Coordinates of C-alpha atoms in Angstrom, one line a residue:
M247 CA 59.8 -25.9 17.1
K248 CA 57.2 -23.2 17.6
T249 CA 56.8 -23.7 21.3
P250 CA 59.4 -21.0 22.5
F251 CA 57.8 -18.3 20.3
R252 CA 54.3 -19.3 21.3
L253 CA 55.2 -19.4 25.0
K254 CA 56.7 -15.9 24.8
D255 CA 53.6 -14.7 23.0
R256 CA 51.3 -16.1 25.7
M257 CA 53.4 -14.9 28.6
F258 CA 53.3 -11.3 27.5
T259 CA 49.9 -11.1 25.8
R260 CA 47.1 -9.9 28.0
S261 CA 43.4 -10.4 27.3
K262 CA 40.9 -7.5 27.1
D263 CA 37.8 -6.9 29.2
Y264 CA 35.5 -7.1 26.3
M265 CA 37.2 -10.4 25.2
E266 CA 36.3 -12.1 28.4
I267 CA 32.8 -10.5 28.7
V268 CA 31.7 -10.9 25.0
E269 CA 34.0 -13.2 23.0
M270 CA 34.6 -15.9 25.6
K271 CA 30.9 -16.1 26.7
A272 CA 29.9 -16.7 23.0
R273 CA 31.9 -19.9 23.0
S274 CA 29.4 -21.6 25.4
S275 CA 26.7 -21.9 22.7
H276 CA 24.1 -20.7 25.2
Q277 CA 24.0 -17.9 27.8
M278 CA 23.7 -18.6 31.5
K279 CA 20.5 -17.2 33.0
K280 CA 20.7 -14.0 35.0
T281 CA 18.6 -14.9 38.0
L282 CA 20.6 -13.8 41.1
S283 CA 20.4 -10.7 43.3
W284 CA 22.6 -9.3 46.1
W285 CA 20.4 -11.1 48.6
D286 CA 21.1 -14.4 46.8
L287 CA 24.8 -13.7 46.8
I288 CA 24.9 -13.0 50.5
W289 CA 23.2 -16.3 51.2
F290 CA 25.5 -18.0 48.7
G291 CA 28.5 -16.4 50.5
I292 CA 27.4 -17.6 53.9
G293 CA 26.4 -21.0 52.6
A294 CA 29.7 -21.3 50.7
V295 CA 32.0 -20.6 53.7
V296 CA 30.4 -21.7 57.0
G297 CA 31.0 -25.5 56.8
S298 CA 33.6 -28.0 57.7
G299 CA 36.2 -25.4 58.4
I300 CA 34.6 -24.1 61.5
F301 CA 33.0 -27.5 62.6
V302 CA 36.1 -29.6 62.1
L303 CA 39.3 -27.6 61.8
T304 CA 38.5 -25.4 64.8
G305 CA 38.9 -28.4 67.1
L306 CA 42.0 -29.7 65.3
E307 CA 43.9 -26.4 65.5
A308 CA 42.8 -25.5 69.0
R309 CA 44.1 -28.8 70.3
E310 CA 47.3 -29.0 68.4
E311 CA 48.4 -25.5 67.4
A312 CA 46.7 -22.5 69.1
G313 CA 44.7 -23.4 72.2
P314 CA 41.9 -20.9 73.1
A315 CA 43.9 -18.3 71.0
V316 CA 42.4 -20.0 68.0
V317 CA 39.9 -17.1 68.0
L318 CA 42.9 -14.8 67.1
S319 CA 43.8 -17.2 64.4
Y320 CA 40.3 -16.7 62.9
V321 CA 40.8 -12.9 63.2
V322 CA 44.1 -13.1 61.2
S323 CA 42.8 -15.4 58.5
G324 CA 39.5 -13.4 58.4
T325 CA 41.4 -10.2 57.8
A326 CA 43.4 -11.8 55.0
A327 CA 40.2 -13.1 53.4
L328 CA 38.4 -9.7 53.7
L329 CA 41.3 -8.0 51.9
S330 CA 41.1 -10.5 49.2
V331 CA 37.3 -10.0 49.0
F332 CA 37.9 -6.3 48.2
C333 CA 40.2 -7.2 45.3
Y334 CA 37.9 -9.9 44.0
T335 CA 34.9 -7.5 44.2
E336 CA 36.5 -4.8 41.9
F337 CA 37.3 -7.4 39.3
A338 CA 33.9 -9.1 39.5
V339 CA 32.1 -5.8 39.0
E340 CA 34.4 -4.8 36.0
I341 CA 34.6 -8.2 34.4
P342 CA 31.3 -10.1 35.4
V343 CA 32.0 -13.5 33.9
A344 CA 32.0 -17.1 35.2
G345 CA 35.8 -17.3 35.0
G346 CA 36.5 -15.6 38.3
S347 CA 40.2 -15.1 39.2
F348 CA 41.2 -16.9 36.0
A349 CA 39.6 -14.3 33.8
Y350 CA 40.9 -11.5 36.0
L351 CA 44.5 -12.7 35.7
R352 CA 44.2 -13.3 32.0
V353 CA 43.4 -9.7 31.6
E354 CA 46.1 -8.3 33.9
L355 CA 49.0 -10.8 34.1
G356 CA 48.6 -12.8 30.8
D357 CA 47.7 -16.3 29.7
F358 CA 50.7 -18.1 31.3
V359 CA 50.2 -16.8 34.9
A360 CA 46.4 -17.2 34.5
F361 CA 46.8 -20.9 33.5
I362 CA 49.1 -21.7 36.5
A363 CA 46.5 -20.0 38.7
A364 CA 43.7 -21.8 36.9
G365 CA 45.2 -25.2 37.6
N366 CA 45.5 -24.3 41.3
I367 CA 42.0 -22.9 41.3
L368 CA 40.7 -26.3 40.1
L369 CA 42.9 -28.1 42.6
E370 CA 41.4 -25.8 45.3
Y371 CA 37.9 -26.7 44.4
V372 CA 38.5 -30.4 44.1
I373 CA 40.4 -30.6 47.4
G374 CA 38.0 -28.2 49.2
A375 CA 34.9 -30.2 48.2
A376 CA 36.7 -33.4 49.0
A377 CA 37.6 -32.2 52.5
V378 CA 34.0 -31.0 53.2
A379 CA 32.6 -34.3 51.9
R380 CA 34.8 -36.3 54.3
S381 CA 33.7 -34.0 57.1
W382 CA 30.1 -34.6 56.1
T383 CA 30.7 -38.3 56.8
S384 CA 32.1 -37.5 60.2
Y385 CA 29.1 -35.5 61.3
F386 CA 26.7 -38.0 59.8
A387 CA 28.3 -40.7 61.9
T388 CA 27.9 -38.5 65.0
L389 CA 24.2 -38.0 64.1
C390 CA 23.9 -41.8 63.9
N391 CA 25.8 -42.2 67.2
K392 CA 28.6 -44.0 65.4
N393 CA 32.4 -43.5 64.9
P394 CA 33.2 -42.0 61.5
D395 CA 35.4 -45.0 60.6
D396 CA 32.3 -47.2 61.0
F397 CA 31.1 -45.8 57.7
R398 CA 34.5 -46.0 56.0
I399 CA 36.2 -49.0 54.5
I400 CA 39.6 -49.5 56.2
V401 CA 42.4 -50.9 54.0
H402 CA 45.1 -51.8 56.5
K403 CA 47.8 -52.4 54.0
M404 CA 47.5 -48.8 52.7
N405 CA 49.0 -45.6 54.2
P406 CA 46.5 -44.4 56.8
D407 CA 46.4 -41.0 55.1
Y408 CA 44.9 -42.7 52.0
G409 CA 43.5 -46.0 53.4
H410 CA 40.2 -44.9 55.0
L411 CA 37.9 -45.2 52.0
D412 CA 34.8 -43.0 52.2
P413 CA 31.8 -44.1 50.1
I414 CA 29.4 -41.8 52.0
A415 CA 31.3 -38.7 50.8
V416 CA 30.9 -39.8 47.2
V417 CA 27.1 -40.3 47.6
A418 CA 26.8 -36.8 49.1
L419 CA 28.8 -35.2 46.2
V420 CA 26.6 -37.0 43.5
A421 CA 23.4 -35.8 45.2
I422 CA 24.6 -32.2 45.3
A423 CA 25.8 -32.4 41.6
I424 CA 22.3 -33.3 40.5
L425 CA 20.8 -30.2 42.2
A426 CA 23.6 -28.0 40.7
I427 CA 22.9 -29.3 37.2
F428 CA 19.2 -28.8 37.5
S429 CA 19.1 -25.0 38.1
T430 CA 21.2 -22.2 39.5
K431 CA 18.0 -20.5 40.9
A432 CA 16.8 -23.8 42.5
S433 CA 20.3 -24.2 44.0
S434 CA 20.0 -20.7 45.4
V435 CA 16.6 -21.4 47.0
F436 CA 17.9 -24.7 48.5
N437 CA 21.0 -22.9 49.8
K438 CA 19.0 -20.1 51.4
I439 CA 16.6 -22.5 53.2
A440 CA 19.5 -24.8 54.4
T441 CA 21.6 -21.8 55.5
I442 CA 18.7 -20.2 57.5
L443 CA 18.3 -23.5 59.4
H444 CA 22.1 -23.7 59.8
L445 CA 22.2 -20.2 61.4
F446 CA 19.5 -21.2 63.9
V447 CA 21.8 -24.1 65.0
I448 CA 24.8 -21.7 65.2
V449 CA 22.8 -19.4 67.5
F450 CA 21.8 -22.4 69.6
I451 CA 25.5 -23.5 69.9
I452 CA 26.6 -20.0 70.9
V453 CA 23.9 -19.3 73.5
V454 CA 23.9 -22.7 75.2
G455 CA 27.7 -22.8 75.0
L456 CA 28.2 -19.4 76.7
I457 CA 25.6 -20.3 79.4
N458 CA 27.8 -23.4 80.2
A459 CA 31.1 -21.5 79.8
N460 CA 34.0 -22.2 82.2
P461 CA 36.4 -19.2 82.3
E462 CA 39.1 -21.4 83.8
N463 CA 39.5 -23.0 80.3
Y464 CA 40.9 -19.7 79.2
S465 CA 43.6 -19.7 81.9
S466 CA 46.2 -20.8 79.4
F467 CA 45.0 -18.6 76.5
A468 CA 48.0 -19.0 74.0
P469 CA 49.9 -22.2 75.1
F470 CA 51.7 -22.5 71.8
G471 CA 52.6 -18.8 71.5
T472 CA 52.3 -16.4 68.5
R473 CA 53.9 -19.0 66.2
G474 CA 51.0 -21.4 66.9
I475 CA 48.4 -18.7 66.3
F476 CA 49.8 -17.9 62.9
K477 CA 50.4 -21.5 62.0
A478 CA 46.8 -22.2 62.8
S479 CA 45.7 -19.1 60.8
A480 CA 47.3 -20.6 57.7
V481 CA 45.3 -23.8 58.0
L482 CA 42.1 -22.1 59.2
F483 CA 42.2 -20.0 56.0
F484 CA 40.5 -23.1 54.7
A485 CA 37.4 -22.1 56.7
Y486 CA 37.1 -18.9 54.6
I487 CA 37.5 -20.6 51.2
G488 CA 34.4 -20.4 49.1
F489 CA 33.7 -16.7 48.8
D490 CA 35.6 -16.7 45.5
A491 CA 33.0 -19.1 44.1
V492 CA 30.5 -16.3 44.6
S493 CA 32.5 -14.1 42.2
T494 CA 32.1 -16.8 39.5
M495 CA 28.3 -16.2 39.7
A496 CA 28.7 -12.6 38.4
E497 CA 27.7 -13.8 34.9
E498 CA 24.3 -14.9 36.4
T499 CA 23.8 -11.7 38.5
K500 CA 21.1 -9.2 37.5
N501 CA 23.0 -6.1 38.5
P502 CA 26.8 -6.9 39.1
G503 CA 27.8 -3.3 39.9
R504 CA 25.4 -3.2 42.9
D505 CA 24.9 -6.8 43.8
I506 CA 28.5 -8.2 43.9
P507 CA 30.0 -5.6 46.4
I508 CA 27.0 -6.0 48.8
G509 CA 27.0 -9.8 48.4
L510 CA 30.7 -10.5 48.8
V511 CA 31.7 -7.9 51.4
G512 CA 28.5 -8.3 53.5
S513 CA 28.7 -12.1 53.7
M514 CA 32.4 -12.0 54.7
V515 CA 31.9 -9.6 57.6
I516 CA 29.0 -11.7 58.9
I517 CA 31.1 -14.9 58.5
T518 CA 34.1 -13.6 60.4
F519 CA 31.9 -12.5 63.3
I520 CA 30.2 -15.9 63.4
Y521 CA 33.6 -17.7 63.4
C522 CA 35.1 -15.7 66.2
L523 CA 32.0 -16.4 68.4
L524 CA 32.0 -20.1 67.6
A525 CA 35.7 -20.5 68.3
S526 CA 35.5 -18.7 71.6
T527 CA 32.4 -20.7 72.7
L528 CA 34.1 -24.1 72.0
C529 CA 37.2 -23.3 74.1
L530 CA 35.1 -21.9 76.9
M531 CA 32.9 -25.0 77.0
Q532 CA 35.8 -27.5 77.1
N533 CA 39.5 -27.4 77.8
Y534 CA 41.5 -27.3 74.5
K535 CA 43.5 -30.4 75.5
T536 CA 40.3 -32.5 75.5
V537 CA 38.7 -31.1 72.4
D538 CA 37.7 -33.8 69.9
I539 CA 39.4 -33.4 66.5
N540 CA 36.7 -35.1 64.4
A541 CA 33.4 -33.6 65.8
P542 CA 34.5 -31.0 68.4
F543 CA 31.2 -29.2 69.0
S544 CA 29.1 -32.3 69.3
V545 CA 31.6 -33.9 71.8
A546 CA 31.8 -30.5 73.7
F547 CA 28.1 -30.7 74.4
S548 CA 28.5 -34.2 75.7
S549 CA 31.2 -33.1 78.0
I550 CA 28.9 -30.6 79.8
G551 CA 26.1 -33.2 80.1
W552 CA 24.0 -32.1 77.2
G553 CA 24.5 -35.3 75.2
W554 CA 21.2 -34.9 73.4
A555 CA 22.3 -31.5 72.0
K556 CA 25.1 -33.1 70.0
Y557 CA 22.5 -34.4 67.5
I558 CA 21.3 -30.8 66.9
V559 CA 24.8 -29.7 66.4
A560 CA 25.6 -32.6 64.0
L561 CA 22.4 -31.8 62.0
G562 CA 23.3 -28.1 61.8
A563 CA 26.9 -29.0 60.7
L564 CA 25.5 -31.4 58.1
K565 CA 23.3 -28.6 56.7
G566 CA 26.2 -26.2 56.6
M567 CA 28.5 -28.6 54.9
T568 CA 25.8 -29.5 52.4
T569 CA 25.5 -25.8 51.3
V570 CA 29.3 -25.5 51.1
L571 CA 29.4 -28.5 48.8
L572 CA 26.6 -27.0 46.7
V573 CA 28.3 -23.6 46.2
N574 CA 31.7 -25.4 45.7
V575 CA 30.3 -27.5 42.9
V576 CA 28.5 -24.5 41.3
G577 CA 31.7 -22.4 41.5
A578 CA 34.1 -25.1 40.3
S579 CA 32.0 -25.8 37.2
R580 CA 31.9 -22.1 36.3
Y581 CA 35.7 -21.9 36.6
L582 CA 36.2 -24.9 34.3
T583 CA 33.6 -23.5 31.9
H584 CA 35.5 -20.3 31.4
I585 CA 38.9 -21.9 31.3
S586 CA 37.6 -24.2 28.6
R587 CA 36.3 -21.2 26.6
T588 CA 39.9 -20.2 26.1
H589 CA 40.7 -23.7 24.9
M590 CA 43.3 -24.2 27.6
M591 CA 41.1 -27.1 28.5
P592 CA 38.9 -29.0 26.0
P593 CA 36.1 -26.7 24.8
W594 CA 33.6 -29.5 25.4
F595 CA 33.6 -28.5 29.1
A596 CA 32.5 -25.0 28.1
L597 CA 29.1 -26.0 26.7
V598 CA 26.1 -24.6 28.6
H599 CA 22.9 -26.7 28.5
E600 CA 20.2 -25.1 26.5
K601 CA 17.3 -25.9 28.9
T602 CA 18.9 -25.6 32.3
G603 CA 21.2 -22.8 31.5
T604 CA 24.0 -24.5 33.5
P605 CA 27.4 -25.9 32.5
L606 CA 26.4 -29.6 32.5
N607 CA 29.7 -31.2 31.2
A608 CA 31.9 -29.1 33.5
T609 CA 29.8 -29.9 36.6
I610 CA 30.0 -33.7 35.9
A611 CA 33.8 -33.6 35.3
M612 CA 34.5 -31.7 38.5
V613 CA 32.2 -33.9 40.7
I614 CA 33.9 -37.1 39.3
S615 CA 37.4 -35.6 40.1
T616 CA 36.3 -34.5 43.6
A617 CA 34.6 -37.9 44.4
M618 CA 37.9 -39.7 43.6
V619 CA 39.9 -37.6 45.9
A620 CA 37.3 -37.6 48.7
F621 CA 37.1 -41.4 48.5
F622 CA 40.8 -41.9 49.4
T623 CA 42.4 -38.8 51.1
D624 CA 42.6 -37.7 54.8
L625 CA 41.3 -34.3 55.8
R626 CA 44.6 -33.0 57.3
I627 CA 46.4 -33.5 54.0
L628 CA 43.6 -31.9 52.1
S629 CA 43.3 -28.8 54.3
N630 CA 47.0 -27.9 54.2
L631 CA 47.4 -28.4 50.5
L632 CA 44.2 -26.4 49.9
S633 CA 45.5 -23.4 51.9
I634 CA 48.6 -23.2 49.8
S635 CA 46.7 -23.0 46.5
T636 CA 44.2 -20.5 47.8
L637 CA 46.7 -18.1 49.4
F638 CA 48.8 -18.3 46.2
I639 CA 45.8 -17.3 44.0
F640 CA 44.7 -14.5 46.4
M641 CA 48.2 -13.1 46.3
L642 CA 48.1 -13.1 42.5
V643 CA 44.7 -11.4 42.4
A644 CA 46.0 -8.6 44.6
V645 CA 49.0 -8.1 42.3
G646 CA 46.5 -8.0 39.4
I647 CA 44.7 -5.1 41.1
L648 CA 48.0 -3.1 41.2
V649 CA 48.7 -3.9 37.6
R650 CA 45.1 -2.9 36.6
R651 CA 45.3 0.4 38.3
Y652 CA 48.8 1.4 37.4
Y653 CA 49.5 -0.1 34.0
S654 CA 47.7 0.3 30.7
T655 CA 49.2 -0.7 27.3
G656 CA 49.8 2.4 25.2
I657 CA 49.3 4.8 28.1
T658 CA 51.9 3.9 30.7
T659 CA 55.3 5.1 29.8
K660 CA 58.3 2.8 29.8
E661 CA 59.8 4.7 32.7
N662 CA 56.6 4.2 34.8
Q663 CA 56.4 0.6 33.8
I664 CA 59.9 -0.1 35.1
K665 CA 59.0 1.8 38.4
L666 CA 55.9 -0.3 38.8
I667 CA 57.8 -3.6 38.2
V668 CA 60.5 -2.6 40.7
C669 CA 58.0 -1.6 43.4
V670 CA 55.9 -4.8 42.9
V671 CA 59.0 -7.0 43.1
L672 CA 60.0 -5.1 46.3
I673 CA 56.6 -5.7 47.8
I674 CA 56.6 -9.4 47.0
G675 CA 60.3 -9.9 48.0
S676 CA 59.9 -8.1 51.4
S677 CA 56.7 -10.1 52.1
C678 CA 58.6 -13.3 51.4
G679 CA 61.4 -12.1 53.7
M680 CA 58.9 -11.4 56.5
S681 CA 57.3 -14.8 56.0
G682 CA 60.6 -16.7 55.9
Y683 CA 62.1 -14.9 58.9
R684 CA 59.0 -15.5 60.9
A685 CA 59.2 -19.2 60.1
M686 CA 62.8 -19.5 61.3
S687 CA 63.1 -17.0 64.1
D688 CA 61.2 -15.1 66.9
G689 CA 63.5 -12.1 66.8
W690 CA 63.0 -8.6 65.4
I691 CA 66.1 -7.9 63.3
G692 CA 64.6 -9.4 60.1
W693 CA 61.4 -7.3 60.7
A694 CA 63.5 -4.2 61.0
V695 CA 64.9 -4.9 57.5
T696 CA 61.9 -6.3 55.6
A697 CA 59.0 -4.1 56.9
P698 CA 60.7 -0.8 55.7
L699 CA 61.3 -2.4 52.3
W700 CA 57.6 -3.3 52.1
L701 CA 56.7 0.3 53.0
L702 CA 59.2 1.6 50.4
G703 CA 57.7 -0.6 47.7
T704 CA 54.1 0.3 48.5
G705 CA 55.0 4.0 48.9
G706 CA 56.9 3.9 45.6
V707 CA 53.8 2.8 43.8
W708 CA 51.7 5.5 45.6
F709 CA 54.1 8.4 45.0
L710 CA 56.1 7.6 41.8
V711 CA 53.6 5.7 39.5
P712 CA 50.5 7.6 38.2
E713 CA 47.2 5.8 38.4
V714 CA 46.0 5.2 34.8
K715 CA 42.7 3.4 35.2
K716 CA 39.8 4.2 37.6
P717 CA 37.1 1.7 38.3
K718 CA 33.8 2.6 36.6
V719 CA 31.4 1.5 39.3
W720 CA 33.1 0.1 42.4
G721 CA 36.8 -0.1 43.3
V722 CA 39.2 -1.3 46.1
P723 CA 39.7 1.5 48.6
L724 CA 43.1 2.7 49.7
V725 CA 45.0 1.6 46.6
P726 CA 47.9 0.6 46.6
W727 CA 48.0 0.1 50.4
L728 CA 45.2 -2.4 50.7
P729 CA 46.2 -4.7 47.8
S730 CA 49.8 -4.5 49.0
F731 CA 48.8 -5.5 52.5
S732 CA 46.8 -8.4 51.0
I733 CA 49.9 -9.6 49.2
A734 CA 51.9 -9.4 52.4
I735 CA 49.5 -11.2 54.7
N736 CA 48.8 -14.0 52.1
I737 CA 52.6 -14.6 51.7
F738 CA 53.1 -14.4 55.5
L739 CA 50.5 -17.1 56.0
L740 CA 52.1 -19.2 53.3
G741 CA 55.2 -19.3 55.5
S742 CA 53.3 -21.2 58.2
I743 CA 52.4 -24.3 56.1
D744 CA 54.4 -27.5 56.4
K745 CA 57.1 -28.7 54.0
D746 CA 55.2 -31.8 52.8
S747 CA 52.4 -29.7 51.5
Y748 CA 54.8 -27.6 49.6
I749 CA 56.3 -30.7 48.0
R750 CA 52.8 -31.8 46.9
F751 CA 52.1 -28.2 45.6
G752 CA 55.4 -28.3 43.6
I753 CA 54.5 -31.6 42.0
W754 CA 51.1 -30.4 41.0
S755 CA 52.5 -27.1 39.6
G756 CA 55.1 -29.2 37.6
I757 CA 52.3 -31.3 36.1
L758 CA 50.4 -28.1 35.2
L759 CA 53.5 -26.7 33.5
I760 CA 54.1 -29.9 31.4
Y761 CA 50.4 -29.9 30.3
Y762 CA 50.5 -26.3 29.4
V763 CA 53.7 -26.5 27.3
L764 CA 52.5 -29.7 25.5
I765 CA 48.8 -28.9 25.0
G766 CA 47.2 -25.9 26.7
L767 CA 49.7 -23.4 25.2
H768 CA 49.1 -24.4 21.6
A769 CA 45.3 -24.7 21.9
S770 CA 45.1 -21.3 23.5
Y771 CA 47.5 -19.7 21.0
D772 CA 45.5 -21.1 18.0
A773 CA 42.2 -20.0 19.5
S774 CA 43.5 -16.5 20.1
K775 CA 44.9 -16.2 16.6
E776 CA 41.6 -17.4 15.2
V777 CA 39.8 -14.6 17.1
E778 CA 42.3 -12.0 15.9
S779 CA 41.9 -13.2 12.3
R780 CA 38.1 -12.9 12.6
H781 CA 38.5 -9.4 14.0
C782 CA 40.9 -8.4 11.3
M783 CA 38.5 -9.8 8.7
A784 CA 35.6 -8.0 10.3
Q785 CA 37.6 -4.7 10.3
Y786 CA 38.5 -5.3 6.7
V787 CA 34.9 -6.0 5.7
D788 CA 33.7 -2.9 7.7
K789 CA 36.4 -0.8 5.9
E790 CA 35.3 -2.1 2.4
I791 CA 31.7 -1.5 3.2
K792 CA 32.5 2.1 4.2
N793 CA 34.5 2.5 1.0
V794 CA 31.6 1.2 -1.0
E795 CA 29.2 3.5 0.9
E796 CA 31.5 6.5 0.2
E797 CA 31.7 5.6 -3.5
C798 CA 27.9 5.3 -3.7
K799 CA 27.6 8.7 -2.0
K800 CA 30.0 10.2 -4.5
L801 CA 28.1 8.7 -7.4
E802 CA 24.8 10.0 -6.0
V803 CA 26.4 13.5 -5.5
G804 CA 27.7 13.4 -9.1
Q805 CA 24.4 12.2 -10.5
L806 CA 22.6 15.0 -8.6
A807 CA 25.1 17.6 -10.0
K808 CA 24.5 16.4 -13.5
E809 CA 20.7 16.5 -13.1
E810 CA 21.0 20.1 -11.7
E811 CA 23.3 21.1 -14.6
L812 CA 20.8 19.6 -17.2
G813 CA 17.9 21.3 -15.5
T814 CA 19.7 24.7 -15.7
K815 CA 20.4 24.2 -19.4
V816 CA 16.7 23.3 -20.1

């Protein structure tokens, strides 16, 4: 009976910065240890991202969707990721907590939107780690001079997408989880060493690959046209996923205002440059039609007569995917910890271990979920579904930046609030129009209609709505244009993903909605009212203490007056 009222309350109630930074952190019993610097974050960023995306999906998308123009696909998806990095960075500096985008959206868009995003964040991490774990098996097989399926259990009666069972992936995840539980700083040291070795292998691939380049392989640069380039971009966005895990480490960073911008933006620029070089090298070494979709770089070296080099490549890929798994597990557990602090998930997951200073329960839960998915599911299904969840969340974070800058309760007038809502709806609607038109047609008429609408919406925010909140330390440049462009490019890439992935995404979102209405909504509402009650009680006690102090002062003043009067008489 109370559900409609509570749902309305949670949809329109926004959290406060201090609630996320102080109140929510206090619910973990113990504090996470502040041990990370900007140098650690850069290495975490590189370690989090350079993994199976580049070493597996590059071959898949070059062969089936983009050809040698896959390098342009990386430029498009890298641009989208960099715009999102700017948005994440402002939030991470202003709200340095383990909750990442979940905490940011709770503050700006309310509990309901934050929970739907949270469910997709957790899905993103589970699927991302599962995909990397399965890729880990593929490159381990190459290192052992075997076929990946030699290490998998084939169940012929099951659907091929789910019937190749992968026990090696499960073992890799469990080993990584043990390190993540032990210590964040130890994880950082391991990540740094593994990433340095990984970068040496990447330099080897680029130098040797370009020495053996065949320019004729670029004769048909974009065989699938611009549609193939953008379709590949949507899937290859998977290759950039992981940097948001770095933002969840803000709570463990020594100086968030300085370290997070350097760590996030710096690592993303380096990563995009590396990806473009590797993609170009692969398609110069081997014709895109003959690229292997399981271990493309290893097989490419075999094709030029450097068969021994495939072992170096496989070893480097394994190191890269190991660090990706490590940062993924660390980031996922921090997300679950902060979500559980709000009681949307059981608060048992929010507990931080006293000795290690790490979220033990959340780490174990996320690894078990990931291992179950990795054991059964094919990489192609995982990568497509993952891209939807990630692009959707990044779009919401960009909307959150616009709301943060242009809306503040009690300051923004009703008129300016309506203007902001209309402009944001126009930005999102025109972006959806561009994405849909691109998916259905190669013409220009739709662009002539939707692009001016996007400019109108963004310009409307810029000219008509006054900015009410300035970042204290570091902020997104070119607001509202940069966040608005981030919204547009993320939605545009969403239009390139296949229908089946959207069906799976819709089913998952439906499950999230049912859980929220039956359980998460009520637990979150009760917890928030309990906090409000405590604050009201604290304010009441403070007020009573002040009243008592004032009465005591009056009594003291009265007593002094009487003593002075008595002294005068004497």
